[in-house]
Amino acid sequence: MVINPPEYINKIKPYKAGKPIEELEREYGVKNAVKLASNENPLGPSPYALKAIEKSLLKLHRYPDSGGYELRKKLSDKLEISMENIVTGNGSDDIIALLCKAFLKEGRKVIMPDPGFLMYEISTLSEGGIPVKIPLKDFCIDLDKIADSADEKTALIFITNPNNPTGSFITKDSLEAFLEKIPENIIVAVDEAYMEFADEPYNSHLLMDRYKNIVSMRTFSKAYGLAGLRIGYGLMPSYIAEILNKIRQPFNTSSSAQLGAAAALDDSDFLSRTRKLISGEKKFLKNALKEFGFNVYDTQANFIFAGIDQSADEIYEKLLYKGVIARSMSAYGYPQHLRFTIGLEEENRLLIKSLKEVL
Ligand SMILES: *Cc1c(COP(=O)(O)O)cnc(C)c1O
């Protein structure tokens, strides 16, 4: 006898994460492998965060502050927003899941870009919601089509800015024009995991004054180099924050995560070193990829989306033998596209050298 979950749970396809370095080295017998698959920060964690985390360890026998006061206070000052508008999560994945848990029930729809970040679909299906997947247009999020698809059954819309996996960008003007078209009883969740890498980052949450249905999500996993710590946050009107706070786990963020993230916010030197590395290496990689015949798209994130007249899965597999983990986009519906996270200078050189051998 087994207990079966509801049918909508059976429909979920498991999340496929980027291959960990240790797994590649174990399975392929390669050494000094390089991971350019999960858009992590190649400079390591913010040093300020490390120091704060070390200090936090002495208090691990205590439960964390359920309200995450120190981190929310810092964010509130930095982002010019009231503390009651900030909800912290176990990564921004947690905020995505909480929004779905709070606002979905069977039959309610969630609109999302296709391809897009897999957690939107997984979290939607987990609550019995219906994913409505709107194809990208010229590799950008099709805001017009998304607005046209919203109906009375729609509870939530996810958009990603800069977009993953293509790196395309939505300007503040187009976001505002979009919000103008969306009824206020549909929540628009803007996933800004890569906003710190944008040429001209902007604070979409300030639009909250005019639009009572916007939620902006950010993370410490990318630009701040803290993917393993699991900490992110959502900025939202207080009525939504109250709902999420009711249903989240009281200790969804650890004390180390809260204090590490709070310290990272002060590490402007680390952030500017990160931005500088990424923008410089982006130029180098884009040019090198173009020379191999890749079609390279404009990107405002820390990765490059590129197409070529060959099987992406094969290139991905051959790169593994060279000790380079990239991401094939075939599972995302692009069998001839790959996504390369921008790494350290020497990592990107290894990628280019390996591609030369593989292509
Ligand atoms: C990496 C990423 C996130 C961040 O997830 P965390 O749970 O904060 O690590 C969110 N959205 C997108 C689109 C991402 O690529």
Coordinates of C-alpha atoms and ligand atoms in Angstrom, one line a residue:
M1 CA 0.0 0.0 0.0
V2 CA 1.2 3.4 -0.8
I3 CA -0.3 6.8 -0.4
N4 CA -0.6 8.7 -3.6
P5 CA -0.3 12.5 -3.7
P6 CA -2.8 14.6 -5.6
E7 CA -2.6 14.3 -9.3
Y8 CA -1.2 17.8 -9.7
I9 CA 1.8 16.8 -7.5
N10 CA 2.5 13.8 -9.8
K11 CA 2.7 16.2 -12.7
I12 CA 5.8 18.0 -11.3
K13 CA 9.1 17.3 -13.1
P14 CA 12.0 17.5 -10.6
Y15 CA 14.3 20.5 -10.7
K16 CA 17.5 19.9 -12.5
A17 CA 20.3 21.8 -10.9
G18 CA 23.7 22.6 -12.5
K19 CA 26.1 19.7 -12.0
P20 CA 28.3 20.2 -8.8
I21 CA 32.0 20.3 -9.4
E22 CA 32.7 17.3 -7.0
E23 CA 30.2 15.2 -8.9
L24 CA 31.9 15.9 -12.3
E25 CA 35.3 15.1 -10.9
R26 CA 34.1 11.9 -9.3
E27 CA 32.2 10.7 -12.4
Y28 CA 34.5 11.9 -15.2
G29 CA 37.9 11.5 -13.5
V30 CA 38.8 15.1 -14.3
K31 CA 40.6 17.5 -11.9
N32 CA 40.3 21.2 -11.3
A33 CA 36.9 21.4 -12.9
V34 CA 35.3 24.7 -13.5
K35 CA 31.6 25.4 -13.0
L36 CA 30.0 27.9 -15.3
A37 CA 26.5 26.5 -15.0
S38 CA 24.6 28.1 -12.1
N39 CA 25.4 31.8 -12.3
E40 CA 27.3 31.9 -9.1
N41 CA 29.8 34.6 -8.2
P42 CA 33.3 33.3 -9.1
L43 CA 35.0 35.7 -6.6
G44 CA 33.6 33.6 -3.7
P45 CA 31.5 34.9 -0.8
S46 CA 31.6 38.6 0.3
P47 CA 34.4 38.8 2.9
Y48 CA 32.2 41.0 5.1
A49 CA 29.6 38.3 5.1
L50 CA 32.2 35.6 6.0
K51 CA 33.3 37.6 9.1
A52 CA 29.7 38.1 10.3
I53 CA 28.9 34.5 9.7
E54 CA 31.9 33.4 11.8
K55 CA 30.7 35.6 14.6
S56 CA 27.2 34.3 14.3
L57 CA 28.4 30.7 14.9
L58 CA 28.8 31.3 18.6
K59 CA 25.1 31.8 19.0
L60 CA 24.0 28.7 17.0
H61 CA 22.4 27.3 20.1
R62 CA 19.7 30.0 19.9
Y63 CA 16.9 30.2 17.5
P64 CA 17.3 32.9 14.9
D65 CA 15.3 36.2 15.2
S66 CA 12.1 35.2 13.5
G67 CA 11.6 38.8 12.3
G68 CA 15.2 39.1 10.9
Y69 CA 15.4 42.6 12.4
E70 CA 19.0 43.5 11.6
L71 CA 18.8 42.4 7.9
R72 CA 15.4 44.0 7.3
K73 CA 16.5 47.2 9.0
K74 CA 19.6 47.4 6.7
L75 CA 17.5 46.7 3.6
S76 CA 14.9 49.2 4.7
D77 CA 17.6 52.0 5.0
K78 CA 19.4 51.0 1.8
L79 CA 16.3 50.5 -0.4
E80 CA 14.2 53.4 1.1
I81 CA 11.3 51.2 2.0
S82 CA 9.6 50.5 5.2
M83 CA 10.5 47.3 7.2
E84 CA 6.9 46.1 7.0
N85 CA 7.3 45.8 3.2
I86 CA 10.2 43.3 3.4
V87 CA 9.9 39.5 3.8
T88 CA 13.1 37.5 3.9
G89 CA 13.3 33.9 2.6
N90 CA 15.4 30.8 2.4
G91 CA 16.6 32.1 -1.0
S92 CA 14.3 33.9 -3.2
D93 CA 13.0 30.4 -4.2
D94 CA 11.2 30.6 -0.8
I95 CA 9.5 33.8 -1.7
I96 CA 8.3 32.3 -5.0
A97 CA 6.9 29.3 -3.1
L98 CA 5.3 31.4 -0.5
L99 CA 3.5 33.6 -3.1
C100 CA 2.1 30.4 -4.7
K101 CA 1.1 28.9 -1.4
A102 CA -0.7 32.1 -0.3
F103 CA -2.5 32.9 -3.4
L104 CA -3.2 29.7 -5.4
K105 CA -5.8 27.0 -5.1
E106 CA -6.7 24.4 -7.6
G107 CA -7.7 26.0 -10.9
R108 CA -6.0 29.4 -10.4
K109 CA -3.6 30.4 -13.1
V110 CA 0.0 31.6 -12.9
I111 CA 1.5 33.3 -16.0
M112 CA 5.2 32.8 -16.5
P113 CA 7.8 33.2 -19.4
D114 CA 8.7 30.1 -21.3
P115 CA 11.4 29.0 -21.1
G116 CA 11.9 30.5 -17.6
F117 CA 13.1 29.8 -14.1
L118 CA 11.8 26.3 -13.3
M119 CA 10.7 27.2 -9.8
Y120 CA 7.8 29.2 -11.0
E121 CA 6.3 26.1 -12.6
I122 CA 7.2 23.8 -9.7
S123 CA 5.8 26.1 -7.1
T124 CA 2.6 26.7 -9.1
L125 CA 2.0 22.9 -9.6
S126 CA 2.7 22.2 -5.9
E127 CA -0.3 24.3 -5.0
G128 CA -2.6 22.9 -7.6
G129 CA -2.3 26.0 -9.8
I130 CA -2.2 26.0 -13.6
P131 CA 1.0 27.3 -15.2
V132 CA 0.3 29.4 -18.3
K133 CA 3.6 29.6 -20.2
I134 CA 4.1 32.5 -22.6
P135 CA 6.9 31.9 -25.1
L136 CA 9.7 34.4 -25.3
K137 CA 9.7 36.7 -28.3
D138 CA 13.1 37.3 -29.9
F139 CA 14.5 35.8 -26.7
C140 CA 12.9 38.5 -24.6
I141 CA 9.9 38.3 -22.2
D142 CA 6.8 39.1 -24.2
L143 CA 5.0 41.5 -21.9
D144 CA 2.2 42.3 -24.3
K145 CA 1.3 38.7 -24.7
I146 CA 1.5 38.2 -21.0
A147 CA -0.8 41.1 -20.3
D148 CA -3.3 39.8 -23.0
S149 CA -3.3 36.4 -21.3
A150 CA -4.3 37.6 -17.9
D151 CA -7.9 36.7 -17.1
E152 CA -10.2 36.4 -14.1
K153 CA -8.6 33.1 -13.1
T154 CA -5.1 34.6 -13.0
A155 CA -3.7 35.1 -9.5
L156 CA 0.0 35.7 -10.2
I157 CA 2.4 36.7 -13.0
F158 CA 6.1 36.0 -12.7
I159 CA 8.6 38.0 -14.8
T160 CA 12.3 37.9 -14.6
N161 CA 14.5 40.9 -14.9
P162 CA 17.2 40.6 -16.1
N163 CA 15.8 37.4 -17.7
N164 CA 17.2 33.9 -17.1
P165 CA 18.3 32.2 -19.3
T166 CA 18.6 34.8 -22.0
G167 CA 19.8 37.9 -20.1
S168 CA 17.3 40.3 -21.7
F169 CA 16.2 43.4 -19.8
I170 CA 13.0 45.1 -19.1
T171 CA 13.3 48.9 -18.8
K172 CA 11.5 50.8 -16.0
D173 CA 9.3 52.4 -18.6
S174 CA 8.1 49.1 -20.1
L175 CA 7.6 47.7 -16.7
E176 CA 5.4 50.6 -15.8
A177 CA 3.4 50.4 -19.0
F178 CA 2.9 46.7 -18.3
L179 CA 1.7 47.3 -14.7
E180 CA -0.7 49.8 -16.1
K181 CA -2.4 47.0 -18.0
I182 CA -2.6 44.5 -15.2
P183 CA -5.7 44.5 -12.8
E184 CA -4.7 45.1 -9.2
N185 CA -6.1 41.8 -8.0
I186 CA -3.3 40.0 -10.0
I187 CA 0.1 40.0 -8.3
V188 CA 3.0 40.8 -10.5
A189 CA 6.2 39.2 -9.1
V190 CA 9.3 40.7 -10.6
D191 CA 12.3 38.3 -10.0
E192 CA 15.4 40.5 -9.9
A193 CA 18.0 37.9 -9.0
Y194 CA 20.4 39.5 -11.5
M195 CA 19.5 43.2 -11.1
E196 CA 22.9 44.1 -9.6
F197 CA 24.5 43.1 -12.9
A198 CA 22.3 45.3 -15.0
D199 CA 23.9 48.3 -16.8
E200 CA 21.5 50.6 -15.1
P201 CA 19.8 48.8 -12.2
Y202 CA 16.6 50.4 -10.9
N203 CA 14.4 49.9 -7.8
S204 CA 11.2 48.5 -9.2
H205 CA 9.8 48.3 -5.6
L206 CA 9.4 52.1 -5.5
L207 CA 6.6 51.6 -8.0
M208 CA 4.7 50.1 -5.0
D209 CA 3.5 53.7 -4.3
R210 CA 1.3 53.5 -7.4
Y211 CA 0.8 49.8 -7.9
K212 CA -0.5 47.8 -5.0
N213 CA 0.2 44.5 -6.7
I214 CA 3.9 44.5 -7.4
V215 CA 6.3 42.2 -5.5
S216 CA 10.1 42.6 -6.3
M217 CA 12.3 39.7 -5.4
R218 CA 16.1 39.8 -4.9
T219 CA 18.7 37.4 -3.7
F220 CA 22.1 37.2 -2.1
S221 CA 22.9 34.1 -4.2
K222 CA 24.4 35.9 -7.2
A223 CA 26.1 39.3 -6.9
Y224 CA 26.9 38.8 -3.2
G225 CA 28.3 35.4 -3.6
L226 CA 26.2 33.7 -1.0
A227 CA 24.3 31.0 -2.9
G228 CA 25.1 28.3 -0.3
L229 CA 23.9 30.4 2.6
R230 CA 20.3 30.5 1.2
I231 CA 19.0 34.0 1.7
G232 CA 16.8 36.2 -0.4
Y233 CA 13.9 38.6 0.1
G234 CA 10.7 40.1 -1.4
L235 CA 9.7 43.7 -1.3
M236 CA 5.9 44.1 -1.4
P237 CA 2.9 46.1 -0.2
S238 CA 2.4 45.4 3.6
Y239 CA -0.9 43.6 3.1
I240 CA 0.9 40.9 1.0
A241 CA 3.9 40.8 3.5
E242 CA 1.4 40.1 6.3
I243 CA 0.0 37.2 4.5
L244 CA 3.4 35.7 3.6
N245 CA 4.6 36.2 7.2
K246 CA 1.6 34.2 8.5
I247 CA 2.4 31.2 6.4
R248 CA 6.2 31.1 6.3
Q249 CA 8.1 29.0 8.7
P250 CA 9.0 31.2 11.6
F251 CA 12.7 30.3 11.2
N252 CA 12.9 30.1 7.4
T253 CA 16.2 32.0 7.5
S254 CA 19.1 31.0 9.7
S255 CA 20.8 33.4 12.0
S256 CA 24.0 33.0 10.0
A257 CA 22.1 33.8 6.8
Q258 CA 20.5 36.9 8.3
L259 CA 23.7 38.3 9.7
G260 CA 25.9 37.3 6.8
A261 CA 23.5 39.0 4.3
A262 CA 23.2 42.1 6.4
A263 CA 27.0 42.4 6.5
A264 CA 27.2 41.8 2.7
L265 CA 25.0 44.8 2.1
D266 CA 27.8 47.0 3.5
D267 CA 30.4 45.4 1.2
S268 CA 30.3 47.9 -1.6
D269 CA 33.9 47.1 -2.5
F270 CA 33.0 43.4 -3.1
L271 CA 30.0 44.4 -5.2
S272 CA 31.9 46.8 -7.4
R273 CA 34.7 44.2 -7.9
T274 CA 32.1 41.7 -8.9
R275 CA 30.4 44.1 -11.4
K276 CA 33.8 45.1 -12.8
L277 CA 34.9 41.5 -13.3
I278 CA 31.7 40.5 -15.0
S279 CA 31.4 43.4 -17.3
G280 CA 35.1 43.1 -18.4
E281 CA 34.9 39.3 -18.9
K282 CA 31.5 39.6 -20.6
K283 CA 33.2 41.6 -23.4
F284 CA 36.0 39.1 -23.8
L285 CA 33.7 36.0 -23.8
K286 CA 31.1 37.5 -26.2
N287 CA 33.8 38.3 -28.7
A288 CA 35.5 34.9 -28.4
L289 CA 32.2 33.1 -28.7
K290 CA 31.3 35.1 -31.8
E291 CA 34.6 34.0 -33.4
F292 CA 33.5 30.4 -33.0
G293 CA 30.3 31.2 -34.9
F294 CA 28.0 31.5 -31.9
N295 CA 25.0 33.8 -32.1
V296 CA 25.5 35.8 -28.9
Y297 CA 22.6 37.8 -27.4
D298 CA 22.8 41.0 -25.4
T299 CA 22.8 40.2 -21.7
Q300 CA 22.5 42.3 -18.6
A301 CA 23.2 39.3 -16.3
N302 CA 26.3 37.4 -15.3
F303 CA 25.8 34.8 -18.0
I304 CA 25.8 34.6 -21.7
F305 CA 23.2 32.9 -23.8
A306 CA 24.5 31.7 -27.1
G307 CA 23.3 29.7 -30.1
I308 CA 25.2 27.6 -32.6
D309 CA 24.5 25.3 -35.5
Q310 CA 25.2 22.2 -33.5
S311 CA 23.7 20.0 -30.7
A312 CA 24.0 21.9 -27.4
D313 CA 23.8 18.6 -25.5
E314 CA 26.8 17.2 -27.4
I315 CA 28.8 20.4 -26.8
Y316 CA 27.8 20.3 -23.1
E317 CA 28.8 16.6 -22.8
K318 CA 32.2 17.1 -24.5
L319 CA 33.0 20.1 -22.3
L320 CA 32.4 18.0 -19.3
Y321 CA 35.4 15.8 -20.3
K322 CA 37.5 18.9 -20.5
G323 CA 36.4 19.8 -16.9
V324 CA 34.0 22.6 -17.9
I325 CA 30.4 22.6 -16.7
A326 CA 28.2 24.8 -18.9
R327 CA 24.5 24.6 -19.3
S328 CA 22.8 23.1 -22.3
M329 CA 19.5 24.9 -23.1
S330 CA 17.9 21.8 -24.7
A331 CA 15.7 21.1 -21.7
Y332 CA 14.5 24.7 -22.0
G333 CA 13.4 24.1 -25.6
Y334 CA 16.6 25.4 -27.3
P335 CA 18.5 22.4 -28.5
Q336 CA 21.2 24.5 -30.1
H337 CA 21.8 27.1 -27.4
L338 CA 24.0 27.1 -24.3
R339 CA 24.2 29.3 -21.3
F340 CA 27.7 30.1 -19.9
T341 CA 28.1 31.8 -16.5
I342 CA 30.8 34.4 -16.6
G343 CA 33.7 33.1 -14.4
L344 CA 37.1 34.3 -13.4
E345 CA 39.6 35.3 -16.1
E346 CA 41.3 31.9 -16.1
E347 CA 38.0 30.0 -16.0
N348 CA 36.7 31.8 -19.1
R349 CA 40.1 31.2 -20.9
L350 CA 39.7 27.5 -20.1
L351 CA 36.2 27.6 -21.5
I352 CA 37.3 29.1 -24.7
K353 CA 40.3 26.8 -25.0
S354 CA 38.0 23.8 -24.5
L355 CA 35.4 25.0 -26.9
K356 CA 38.1 25.4 -29.5
E357 CA 39.0 21.7 -29.1
V358 CA 35.4 20.6 -28.9
L359 CA 33.8 22.4 -31.8
Ligands
LIG1 C1 19.4 32.1 -9.2 C2 18.0 32.6 -9.4 C3 17.2 32.9 -8.3 C4 17.8 32.8 -6.9 O1 17.4 31.8 -6.2 P1 17.8 31.7 -4.7 O2 16.8 30.8 -4.1 O3 17.8 33.1 -4.1 O4 19.2 31.1 -4.6 C5 15.9 33.3 -8.5 N1 15.4 33.5 -9.7 C6 16.2 33.3 -10.8 C7 15.6 33.5 -12.1 C8 17.5 32.8 -10.7 O5 18.2 32.5 -11.8

